[in-house]
Each structure stands twice: as C-alpha cells, then as structure tokens.
Amino acid sequence: MTASLTGTRIWLTGASSGIGAALADELADRGARVAISARRVDRLNEVSGGRMKSVPLDVTDHDAVLAAAEDVRDEFGDIDYAIFNAGAWTQTKIGHWDADAFRSQVEVNLLGTNSGIAAVLPRMLERKAGTIVIVASVAGYRGIPSAEAYGATKAALLNLAESMRADLAPTGVQVQWVSPGFVRTELTDANDFPMPFMIEADEAAAIIADNLGSGRPEVVFPLPMAVSMKLLRLVPQRLWTHIWSRQSSLR
C-alpha cells in the first residue's frame, strides 16, 4: 500500500538532474516538504522552482554534508526521509586504468552516502523514527566489464544498506535501498553499449515515491531487469567470466 507523503519532510541529494530531479518533482507533487541538494546551483534552482528548499552541496565535503543536514532540520524541524541519490559514473577502460576516476566514484557514491548517514542517523536514533533511503543499482549485483569502479561502489552500498537495516531494526529507524536498472539520464546518455529495458526518469521517480514508507526493503526496477539480474546471481562464476569476457575492451 502506498503511504501518504503529504507533509513529510524529505532531504534528497543528487537532485539536479536525472532520477533525482524527477523524484524531487514527484515528491513535491505528492505534498511533501522537499529539500534538494546538488553541486550545480543553477540546475538545483531550476528543479526547485521556488517550491523546494535548495541546499547546494558537494557530498564529498563531509563537513558541508553535516552542515546541510542541519540547515534542512532548521527549516523543517526534522527529516523524515533522507534519500541519498548523489552518484557519479565513469566507464572503466581496463587497459588504461584511471585511479583518479575510480577514487572519484568512491568519494561520491560511497563516501558521500557515508557522510549523509552520519548527518542524519544520530537524530533519527534520538527520535526512534525516520527512514534512510540509499540509491544503489542493479550494477552492484554482479561484476560487469567496464563497471569496475561504479559496480564496486554500488555493491558496497547494497551491503551497507542491508547491514544497516538489520542493525537498526529494533530502533524504529528504517532503511530502504533503491536498485535501478537503466534509466534515461545524462549518465546513460553517454553510454555506448546496449541498455535493455530502459525506462524514463519520471517513471522511476513514481516507483520510488510509491514505495517510500512501504516497509519494503528494496525497490528495484524495471521488473524485467530486476528479474534478470537476480537470476544472473545464480550463474556459476566460471560461466559468468566466459560470457562476459566477450565484452572486455581488451578483445
């Protein structure tokens, strides 16, 4: 059953484009009080349209993340849902290993989420209420060529969310995670490989909003991609390597 979001206080990172921008609109349309964060101030203000609180933020700056959460609490009184959606994607060229690009994705995708959790969890524990939503990806289910950095960060987020959900179960603080397949965004527009079952960002946003507060641990979409990727977890490693080695950039 879809929970009412009217009057709920939501902080959303990575909101200047793609799924984040679409989700911000969807949440505001459903009556939520929404604070949005991203680095690109002009895009953030466009998304806000004067009906959301804009909190410009680079999630790789830990102290700035703590300050941003405090700013949102000062405005809203508290945070009911903290949705950590900020993400970076750079295709890995295995023959030209780019340690800086790898590090950048870790800093945004994983450590940025770590800072967000640090910013909201203590207060949620005090209240014995609140929901942390971590946006991961089906790319975290198994290792795929050219996604070494991105996939590693998303696998880490899946493990993090699952661990936190169990650890926080007695407290009243909820943890959900979102595992999108291919969604049409600026990130996927740059890809040069097939992207099956792709959906639009506004459809993804509606699915996420429908499931906030549902108690469902994982929100994964689109359905064909979800089923396919979960079944592929069962493929033996030797066969997996044989299949995917054909996609290696070194062939």
PDB file of C-alpha atoms in Angstrom:
ATOM      1  CA  MET A   1       0.000   0.000   0.000  1.00  0.00           C
ATOM      2  CA  THR A   2       1.346   3.433  -0.962  1.00  0.00           C
ATOM      3  CA  ALA A   3       1.979   5.661   2.053  1.00  0.00           C
ATOM      4  CA  SER A   4       0.837   9.273   2.031  1.00  0.00           C
ATOM      5  CA  LEU A   5       3.749  11.677   1.702  1.00  0.00           C
ATOM      6  CA  THR A   6       1.710  14.796   2.440  1.00  0.00           C
ATOM      7  CA  GLY A   7       3.576  16.947   4.939  1.00  0.00           C
ATOM      8  CA  THR A   8       6.550  14.591   5.224  1.00  0.00           C
ATOM      9  CA  ARG A   9       9.967  16.230   5.430  1.00  0.00           C
ATOM     10  CA  ILE A  10      12.387  14.912   2.849  1.00  0.00           C
ATOM     11  CA  TRP A  11      16.031  15.654   2.089  1.00  0.00           C
ATOM     12  CA  LEU A  12      17.184  14.447  -1.330  1.00  0.00           C
ATOM     13  CA  THR A  13      20.753  14.582  -2.645  1.00  0.00           C
ATOM     14  CA  GLY A  14      21.799  14.321  -6.278  1.00  0.00           C
ATOM     15  CA  ALA A  15      18.706  16.280  -7.246  1.00  0.00           C
ATOM     16  CA  SER A  16      19.926  18.484 -10.093  1.00  0.00           C
ATOM     17  CA  SER A  17      19.206  16.032 -12.920  1.00  0.00           C
ATOM     18  CA  GLY A  18      18.079  12.538 -13.856  1.00  0.00           C
ATOM     19  CA  ILE A  19      16.288  10.400 -11.300  1.00  0.00           C
ATOM     20  CA  GLY A  20      16.962  12.944  -8.556  1.00  0.00           C
ATOM     21  CA  ALA A  21      15.331  15.861 -10.367  1.00  0.00           C
ATOM     22  CA  ALA A  22      12.350  13.744 -11.396  1.00  0.00           C
ATOM     23  CA  LEU A  23      11.972  12.400  -7.870  1.00  0.00           C
ATOM     24  CA  ALA A  24      12.081  15.890  -6.363  1.00  0.00           C
ATOM     25  CA  ASP A  25       9.176  16.926  -8.599  1.00  0.00           C
ATOM     26  CA  GLU A  26       7.249  13.751  -7.811  1.00  0.00           C
ATOM     27  CA  LEU A  27       7.643  14.180  -4.057  1.00  0.00           C
ATOM     28  CA  ALA A  28       6.624  17.834  -4.152  1.00  0.00           C
ATOM     29  CA  ASP A  29       3.602  16.944  -6.300  1.00  0.00           C
ATOM     30  CA  ARG A  30       2.570  14.473  -3.590  1.00  0.00           C
ATOM     31  CA  GLY A  31       2.597  17.158  -0.931  1.00  0.00           C
ATOM     32  CA  ALA A  32       5.957  16.523   0.704  1.00  0.00           C
ATOM     33  CA  ARG A  33       8.183  19.285   2.008  1.00  0.00           C
ATOM     34  CA  VAL A  34      11.324  18.742  -0.023  1.00  0.00           C
ATOM     35  CA  ALA A  35      14.889  19.973   0.414  1.00  0.00           C
ATOM     36  CA  ILE A  36      17.192  19.228  -2.501  1.00  0.00           C
ATOM     37  CA  SER A  37      20.969  19.175  -2.717  1.00  0.00           C
ATOM     38  CA  ALA A  38      23.490  19.018  -5.558  1.00  0.00           C
ATOM     39  CA  ARG A  39      26.637  20.800  -6.694  1.00  0.00           C
ATOM     40  CA  ARG A  40      25.151  22.602  -9.707  1.00  0.00           C
ATOM     41  CA  VAL A  41      23.396  25.569  -8.138  1.00  0.00           C
ATOM     42  CA  ASP A  42      21.723  26.798 -11.334  1.00  0.00           C
ATOM     43  CA  ARG A  43      20.246  23.384 -12.092  1.00  0.00           C
ATOM     44  CA  LEU A  44      19.230  22.968  -8.464  1.00  0.00           C
ATOM     45  CA  ASN A  45      17.302  26.222  -8.544  1.00  0.00           C
ATOM     46  CA  GLU A  46      15.607  25.192 -11.796  1.00  0.00           C
ATOM     47  CA  VAL A  47      14.420  21.962 -10.209  1.00  0.00           C
ATOM     48  CA  SER A  48      13.291  23.771  -7.071  1.00  0.00           C
ATOM     49  CA  GLY A  49      11.105  26.192  -8.979  1.00  0.00           C
ATOM     50  CA  GLY A  50      10.560  28.074  -5.731  1.00  0.00           C
ATOM     51  CA  ARG A  51       8.592  25.228  -4.152  1.00  0.00           C
ATOM     52  CA  MET A  52      11.501  23.333  -2.583  1.00  0.00           C
ATOM     53  CA  LYS A  53      14.367  24.297  -0.329  1.00  0.00           C
ATOM     54  CA  SER A  54      17.649  24.396  -2.257  1.00  0.00           C
ATOM     55  CA  VAL A  55      20.752  23.391  -0.312  1.00  0.00           C
ATOM     56  CA  PRO A  56      23.791  23.476  -2.636  1.00  0.00           C
ATOM     57  CA  LEU A  57      26.211  20.745  -1.645  1.00  0.00           C
ATOM     58  CA  ASP A  58      29.260  18.761  -2.703  1.00  0.00           C
ATOM     59  CA  VAL A  59      28.746  15.399  -0.994  1.00  0.00           C
ATOM     60  CA  THR A  60      32.496  14.740  -0.986  1.00  0.00           C
ATOM     61  CA  ASP A  61      32.866  17.515   1.627  1.00  0.00           C
ATOM     62  CA  HIS A  62      31.993  15.757   4.889  1.00  0.00           C
ATOM     63  CA  ASP A  63      31.647  18.903   6.992  1.00  0.00           C
ATOM     64  CA  ALA A  64      29.451  20.510   4.340  1.00  0.00           C
ATOM     65  CA  VAL A  65      27.138  17.483   4.392  1.00  0.00           C
ATOM     66  CA  LEU A  66      26.762  17.768   8.169  1.00  0.00           C
ATOM     67  CA  ALA A  67      26.003  21.475   7.827  1.00  0.00           C
ATOM     68  CA  ALA A  68      23.480  20.854   5.028  1.00  0.00           C
ATOM     69  CA  ALA A  69      21.520  18.390   7.149  1.00  0.00           C
ATOM     70  CA  GLU A  70      21.442  20.892   9.988  1.00  0.00           C
ATOM     71  CA  ASP A  71      20.196  23.557   7.572  1.00  0.00           C
ATOM     72  CA  VAL A  72      17.342  21.283   6.480  1.00  0.00           C
ATOM     73  CA  ARG A  73      16.415  20.490  10.086  1.00  0.00           C
ATOM     74  CA  ASP A  74      16.428  24.189  10.942  1.00  0.00           C
ATOM     75  CA  GLU A  75      13.945  24.816   8.121  1.00  0.00           C
ATOM     76  CA  PHE A  76      11.711  21.755   8.502  1.00  0.00           C
ATOM     77  CA  GLY A  77      12.092  20.910  12.182  1.00  0.00           C
ATOM     78  CA  ASP A  78      13.366  17.434  11.324  1.00  0.00           C
ATOM     79  CA  ILE A  79      13.953  14.981   8.480  1.00  0.00           C
ATOM     80  CA  ASP A  80      11.561  12.078   7.956  1.00  0.00           C
ATOM     81  CA  TYR A  81      13.209  10.686   4.824  1.00  0.00           C
ATOM     82  CA  ALA A  82      16.846  11.146   3.846  1.00  0.00           C
ATOM     83  CA  ILE A  83      17.334   9.948   0.268  1.00  0.00           C
ATOM     84  CA  PHE A  84      20.973   9.620  -0.748  1.00  0.00           C
ATOM     85  CA  ASN A  85      20.961   9.663  -4.528  1.00  0.00           C
ATOM     86  CA  ALA A  86      24.148  11.556  -5.452  1.00  0.00           C
ATOM     87  CA  GLY A  87      26.114   9.455  -7.895  1.00  0.00           C
ATOM     88  CA  ALA A  88      28.966   9.501 -10.385  1.00  0.00           C
ATOM     89  CA  TRP A  89      29.603   7.128 -13.281  1.00  0.00           C
ATOM     90  CA  THR A  90      32.711   6.843 -15.434  1.00  0.00           C
ATOM     91  CA  GLN A  91      33.203   3.833 -17.657  1.00  0.00           C
ATOM     92  CA  THR A  92      36.327   1.892 -16.691  1.00  0.00           C
ATOM     93  CA  LYS A  93      38.818   1.299 -19.504  1.00  0.00           C
ATOM     94  CA  ILE A  94      40.621  -1.718 -18.137  1.00  0.00           C
ATOM     95  CA  GLY A  95      43.635  -1.248 -20.410  1.00  0.00           C
ATOM     96  CA  HIS A  96      44.052   2.363 -19.287  1.00  0.00           C
ATOM     97  CA  TRP A  97      43.349   2.166 -15.569  1.00  0.00           C
ATOM     98  CA  ASP A  98      42.370   5.569 -14.192  1.00  0.00           C
ATOM     99  CA  ALA A  99      42.894   5.549 -10.437  1.00  0.00           C
ATOM    100  CA  ASP A 100      41.602   9.098 -10.108  1.00  0.00           C
ATOM    101  CA  ALA A 101      38.306   8.276 -11.843  1.00  0.00           C
ATOM    102  CA  PHE A 102      37.927   5.235  -9.598  1.00  0.00           C
ATOM    103  CA  ARG A 103      38.613   7.310  -6.499  1.00  0.00           C
ATOM    104  CA  SER A 104      36.142   9.989  -7.595  1.00  0.00           C
ATOM    105  CA  GLN A 105      33.323   7.453  -7.897  1.00  0.00           C
ATOM    106  CA  VAL A 106      34.135   6.017  -4.478  1.00  0.00           C
ATOM    107  CA  GLU A 107      34.133   9.503  -2.963  1.00  0.00           C
ATOM    108  CA  VAL A 108      30.758  10.474  -4.428  1.00  0.00           C
ATOM    109  CA  ASN A 109      28.836   7.204  -4.457  1.00  0.00           C
ATOM    110  CA  LEU A 110      30.068   5.548  -1.286  1.00  0.00           C
ATOM    111  CA  LEU A 111      31.755   8.098   0.950  1.00  0.00           C
ATOM    112  CA  GLY A 112      29.163  10.752   0.115  1.00  0.00           C
ATOM    113  CA  THR A 113      26.486   8.378   1.362  1.00  0.00           C
ATOM    114  CA  ASN A 114      28.573   7.690   4.458  1.00  0.00           C
ATOM    115  CA  SER A 115      28.643  11.407   5.223  1.00  0.00           C
ATOM    116  CA  GLY A 116      24.894  11.666   4.695  1.00  0.00           C
ATOM    117  CA  ILE A 117      24.241   8.837   7.119  1.00  0.00           C
ATOM    118  CA  ALA A 118      26.496  10.477   9.687  1.00  0.00           C
ATOM    119  CA  ALA A 119      24.488  13.678   9.261  1.00  0.00           C
ATOM    120  CA  VAL A 120      21.029  12.197   9.874  1.00  0.00           C
ATOM    121  CA  LEU A 121      21.323   8.958  11.830  1.00  0.00           C
ATOM    122  CA  PRO A 122      22.077  10.330  15.330  1.00  0.00           C
ATOM    123  CA  ARG A 123      18.943  12.498  15.315  1.00  0.00           C
ATOM    124  CA  MET A 124      16.803   9.685  13.888  1.00  0.00           C
ATOM    125  CA  LEU A 125      18.006   7.406  16.673  1.00  0.00           C
ATOM    126  CA  GLU A 126      17.071  10.050  19.237  1.00  0.00           C
ATOM    127  CA  ARG A 127      13.568  10.245  17.758  1.00  0.00           C
ATOM    128  CA  LYS A 128      13.329   6.487  17.155  1.00  0.00           C
ATOM    129  CA  ALA A 129      11.900   7.450  13.771  1.00  0.00           C
ATOM    130  CA  GLY A 130      12.942   8.275  10.236  1.00  0.00           C
ATOM    131  CA  THR A 131      13.905   6.471   7.057  1.00  0.00           C
ATOM    132  CA  ILE A 132      17.249   6.377   5.269  1.00  0.00           C
ATOM    133  CA  VAL A 133      16.991   5.576   1.562  1.00  0.00           C
ATOM    134  CA  ILE A 134      20.169   4.578  -0.270  1.00  0.00           C
ATOM    135  CA  VAL A 135      20.170   4.638  -4.067  1.00  0.00           C
ATOM    136  CA  ALA A 136      22.339   1.793  -5.326  1.00  0.00           C
ATOM    137  CA  SER A 137      21.992  -0.047  -8.663  1.00  0.00           C
ATOM    138  CA  VAL A 138      21.498  -3.477 -10.178  1.00  0.00           C
ATOM    139  CA  ALA A 139      25.109  -2.956 -11.320  1.00  0.00           C
ATOM    140  CA  GLY A 140      26.028  -3.893  -7.760  1.00  0.00           C
ATOM    141  CA  TYR A 141      24.574  -7.395  -8.068  1.00  0.00           C
ATOM    142  CA  ARG A 142      27.496  -8.878 -10.030  1.00  0.00           C
ATOM    143  CA  GLY A 143      30.748  -7.731 -11.602  1.00  0.00           C
ATOM    144  CA  ILE A 144      30.361  -6.472 -15.171  1.00  0.00           C
ATOM    145  CA  PRO A 145      33.167  -5.356 -17.531  1.00  0.00           C
ATOM    146  CA  SER A 146      33.660  -1.588 -17.803  1.00  0.00           C
ATOM    147  CA  ALA A 147      31.820  -1.038 -14.495  1.00  0.00           C
ATOM    148  CA  GLU A 148      34.639  -1.990 -12.145  1.00  0.00           C
ATOM    149  CA  ALA A 149      34.537   1.270 -10.183  1.00  0.00           C
ATOM    150  CA  TYR A 150      30.828   2.055 -10.411  1.00  0.00           C
ATOM    151  CA  GLY A 151      29.762  -1.523  -9.735  1.00  0.00           C
ATOM    152  CA  ALA A 152      32.088  -1.813  -6.766  1.00  0.00           C
ATOM    153  CA  THR A 153      30.593   1.286  -5.141  1.00  0.00           C
ATOM    154  CA  LYS A 154      27.042   0.093  -5.754  1.00  0.00           C
ATOM    155  CA  ALA A 155      27.802  -3.383  -4.393  1.00  0.00           C
ATOM    156  CA  ALA A 156      29.184  -1.701  -1.294  1.00  0.00           C
ATOM    157  CA  LEU A 157      26.011   0.379  -0.935  1.00  0.00           C
ATOM    158  CA  LEU A 158      23.810  -2.719  -1.205  1.00  0.00           C
ATOM    159  CA  ASN A 159      25.818  -4.430   1.522  1.00  0.00           C
ATOM    160  CA  LEU A 160      25.778  -1.274   3.642  1.00  0.00           C
ATOM    161  CA  ALA A 161      22.011  -0.848   3.375  1.00  0.00           C
ATOM    162  CA  GLU A 162      21.259  -4.481   4.126  1.00  0.00           C
ATOM    163  CA  SER A 163      23.544  -4.434   7.165  1.00  0.00           C
ATOM    164  CA  MET A 164      22.074  -1.182   8.471  1.00  0.00           C
ATOM    165  CA  ARG A 165      18.500  -2.397   8.051  1.00  0.00           C
ATOM    166  CA  ALA A 166      19.193  -5.365  10.322  1.00  0.00           C
ATOM    167  CA  ASP A 167      21.214  -3.347  12.821  1.00  0.00           C
ATOM    168  CA  LEU A 168      18.557  -0.628  13.101  1.00  0.00           C
ATOM    169  CA  ALA A 169      15.512  -2.920  13.135  1.00  0.00           C
ATOM    170  CA  PRO A 170      14.990  -2.610  16.928  1.00  0.00           C
ATOM    171  CA  THR A 171      15.220   1.198  16.880  1.00  0.00           C
ATOM    172  CA  GLY A 172      12.303   2.413  14.768  1.00  0.00           C
ATOM    173  CA  VAL A 173      14.674   3.817  12.135  1.00  0.00           C
ATOM    174  CA  GLN A 174      14.001   2.270   8.727  1.00  0.00           C
ATOM    175  CA  VAL A 175      16.432   1.614   5.879  1.00  0.00           C
ATOM    176  CA  GLN A 176      15.401   1.099   2.274  1.00  0.00           C
ATOM    177  CA  TRP A 177      17.521   0.822  -0.832  1.00  0.00           C
ATOM    178  CA  VAL A 178      16.759   1.503  -4.471  1.00  0.00           C
ATOM    179  CA  SER A 179      18.319  -0.586  -7.247  1.00  0.00           C
ATOM    180  CA  PRO A 180      17.548   0.968 -10.634  1.00  0.00           C
ATOM    181  CA  GLY A 181      18.288  -0.724 -13.911  1.00  0.00           C
ATOM    182  CA  PHE A 182      18.779   1.501 -16.934  1.00  0.00           C
ATOM    183  CA  VAL A 183      17.027   4.860 -16.619  1.00  0.00           C
ATOM    184  CA  ARG A 184      17.338   7.561 -19.269  1.00  0.00           C
ATOM    185  CA  THR A 185      19.519  10.290 -17.703  1.00  0.00           C
ATOM    186  CA  GLU A 186      22.588  12.361 -18.535  1.00  0.00           C
ATOM    187  CA  LEU A 187      24.711   9.475 -17.257  1.00  0.00           C
ATOM    188  CA  THR A 188      23.147   6.832 -19.501  1.00  0.00           C
ATOM    189  CA  ASP A 189      23.086   9.192 -22.496  1.00  0.00           C
ATOM    190  CA  ALA A 190      26.881   8.935 -22.543  1.00  0.00           C
ATOM    191  CA  ASN A 191      26.901   5.133 -22.723  1.00  0.00           C
ATOM    192  CA  ASP A 192      27.921   3.376 -25.946  1.00  0.00           C
ATOM    193  CA  PHE A 193      26.575  -0.096 -25.149  1.00  0.00           C
ATOM    194  CA  PRO A 194      23.111  -1.727 -25.221  1.00  0.00           C
ATOM    195  CA  MET A 195      20.827  -0.795 -22.315  1.00  0.00           C
ATOM    196  CA  PRO A 196      17.855  -3.177 -22.239  1.00  0.00           C
ATOM    197  CA  PHE A 197      14.525  -2.418 -20.562  1.00  0.00           C
ATOM    198  CA  MET A 198      15.348   1.300 -20.222  1.00  0.00           C
ATOM    199  CA  ILE A 199      12.667   3.474 -18.612  1.00  0.00           C
ATOM    200  CA  GLU A 200      12.253   7.235 -18.274  1.00  0.00           C
ATOM    201  CA  ALA A 201      13.302   9.139 -15.156  1.00  0.00           C
ATOM    202  CA  ASP A 202       9.760  10.212 -14.274  1.00  0.00           C
ATOM    203  CA  GLU A 203       8.613   6.580 -14.286  1.00  0.00           C
ATOM    204  CA  ALA A 204      11.500   5.658 -11.992  1.00  0.00           C
ATOM    205  CA  ALA A 205      10.606   8.551  -9.696  1.00  0.00           C
ATOM    206  CA  ALA A 206       6.990   7.412  -9.409  1.00  0.00           C
ATOM    207  CA  ILE A 207       8.082   3.880  -8.490  1.00  0.00           C
ATOM    208  CA  ILE A 208      10.401   5.176  -5.770  1.00  0.00           C
ATOM    209  CA  ALA A 209       7.775   7.539  -4.356  1.00  0.00           C
ATOM    210  CA  ASP A 210       5.169   4.758  -4.344  1.00  0.00           C
ATOM    211  CA  ASN A 211       7.431   2.645  -2.154  1.00  0.00           C
ATOM    212  CA  LEU A 212       8.634   5.213   0.381  1.00  0.00           C
ATOM    213  CA  GLY A 213       7.364   4.212   3.798  1.00  0.00           C
ATOM    214  CA  SER A 214       6.066   0.883   2.489  1.00  0.00           C
ATOM    215  CA  GLY A 215       8.365  -1.159   4.705  1.00  0.00           C
ATOM    216  CA  ARG A 216       9.708  -2.862   1.599  1.00  0.00           C
ATOM    217  CA  PRO A 217      13.493  -3.298   1.935  1.00  0.00           C
ATOM    218  CA  GLU A 218      14.482  -2.986  -1.722  1.00  0.00           C
ATOM    219  CA  VAL A 219      12.879  -1.083  -4.572  1.00  0.00           C
ATOM    220  CA  VAL A 220      14.201  -2.496  -7.845  1.00  0.00           C
ATOM    221  CA  PHE A 221      13.083  -1.650 -11.378  1.00  0.00           C
ATOM    222  CA  PRO A 222      12.255  -2.092 -14.179  1.00  0.00           C
ATOM    223  CA  LEU A 223      10.777  -5.514 -13.451  1.00  0.00           C
ATOM    224  CA  PRO A 224      12.338  -7.416 -16.395  1.00  0.00           C
ATOM    225  CA  MET A 225      15.788  -6.107 -15.469  1.00  0.00           C
ATOM    226  CA  ALA A 226      15.201  -6.907 -11.794  1.00  0.00           C
ATOM    227  CA  VAL A 227      14.235 -10.497 -12.530  1.00  0.00           C
ATOM    228  CA  SER A 228      17.084 -10.967 -14.999  1.00  0.00           C
ATOM    229  CA  MET A 229      19.771  -9.613 -12.695  1.00  0.00           C
ATOM    230  CA  LYS A 230      18.567 -11.565  -9.680  1.00  0.00           C
ATOM    231  CA  LEU A 231      18.589 -14.790 -11.713  1.00  0.00           C
ATOM    232  CA  LEU A 232      22.061 -13.995 -13.008  1.00  0.00           C
ATOM    233  CA  ARG A 233      23.310 -14.087  -9.425  1.00  0.00           C
ATOM    234  CA  LEU A 234      22.881 -17.865  -9.679  1.00  0.00           C
ATOM    235  CA  VAL A 235      25.181 -18.268 -12.693  1.00  0.00           C
ATOM    236  CA  PRO A 236      28.433 -20.061 -11.698  1.00  0.00           C
ATOM    237  CA  GLN A 237      31.485 -17.815 -11.701  1.00  0.00           C
ATOM    238  CA  ARG A 238      33.354 -19.682 -14.458  1.00  0.00           C
ATOM    239  CA  LEU A 239      30.386 -19.415 -16.794  1.00  0.00           C
ATOM    240  CA  TRP A 240      29.878 -15.763 -15.853  1.00  0.00           C
ATOM    241  CA  THR A 241      33.508 -14.998 -16.709  1.00  0.00           C
ATOM    242  CA  HIS A 242      33.257 -16.876 -20.011  1.00  0.00           C
ATOM    243  CA  ILE A 243      30.125 -14.984 -21.042  1.00  0.00           C
ATOM    244  CA  TRP A 244      31.280 -11.521 -20.065  1.00  0.00           C
ATOM    245  CA  SER A 245      34.876 -11.867 -21.250  1.00  0.00           C
ATOM    246  CA  ARG A 246      33.475 -11.397 -24.749  1.00  0.00           C
ATOM    247  CA  GLN A 247      32.582  -7.836 -23.733  1.00  0.00           C
ATOM    248  CA  SER A 248      36.073  -6.983 -22.498  1.00  0.00           C
ATOM    249  CA  SER A 249      37.546  -3.839 -24.027  1.00  0.00           C
ATOM    250  CA  LEU A 250      40.822  -5.733 -24.440  1.00  0.00           C
ATOM    251  CA  ARG A 251      39.403  -8.163 -27.012  1.00  0.00           C
TER     252      ARG A 251
END
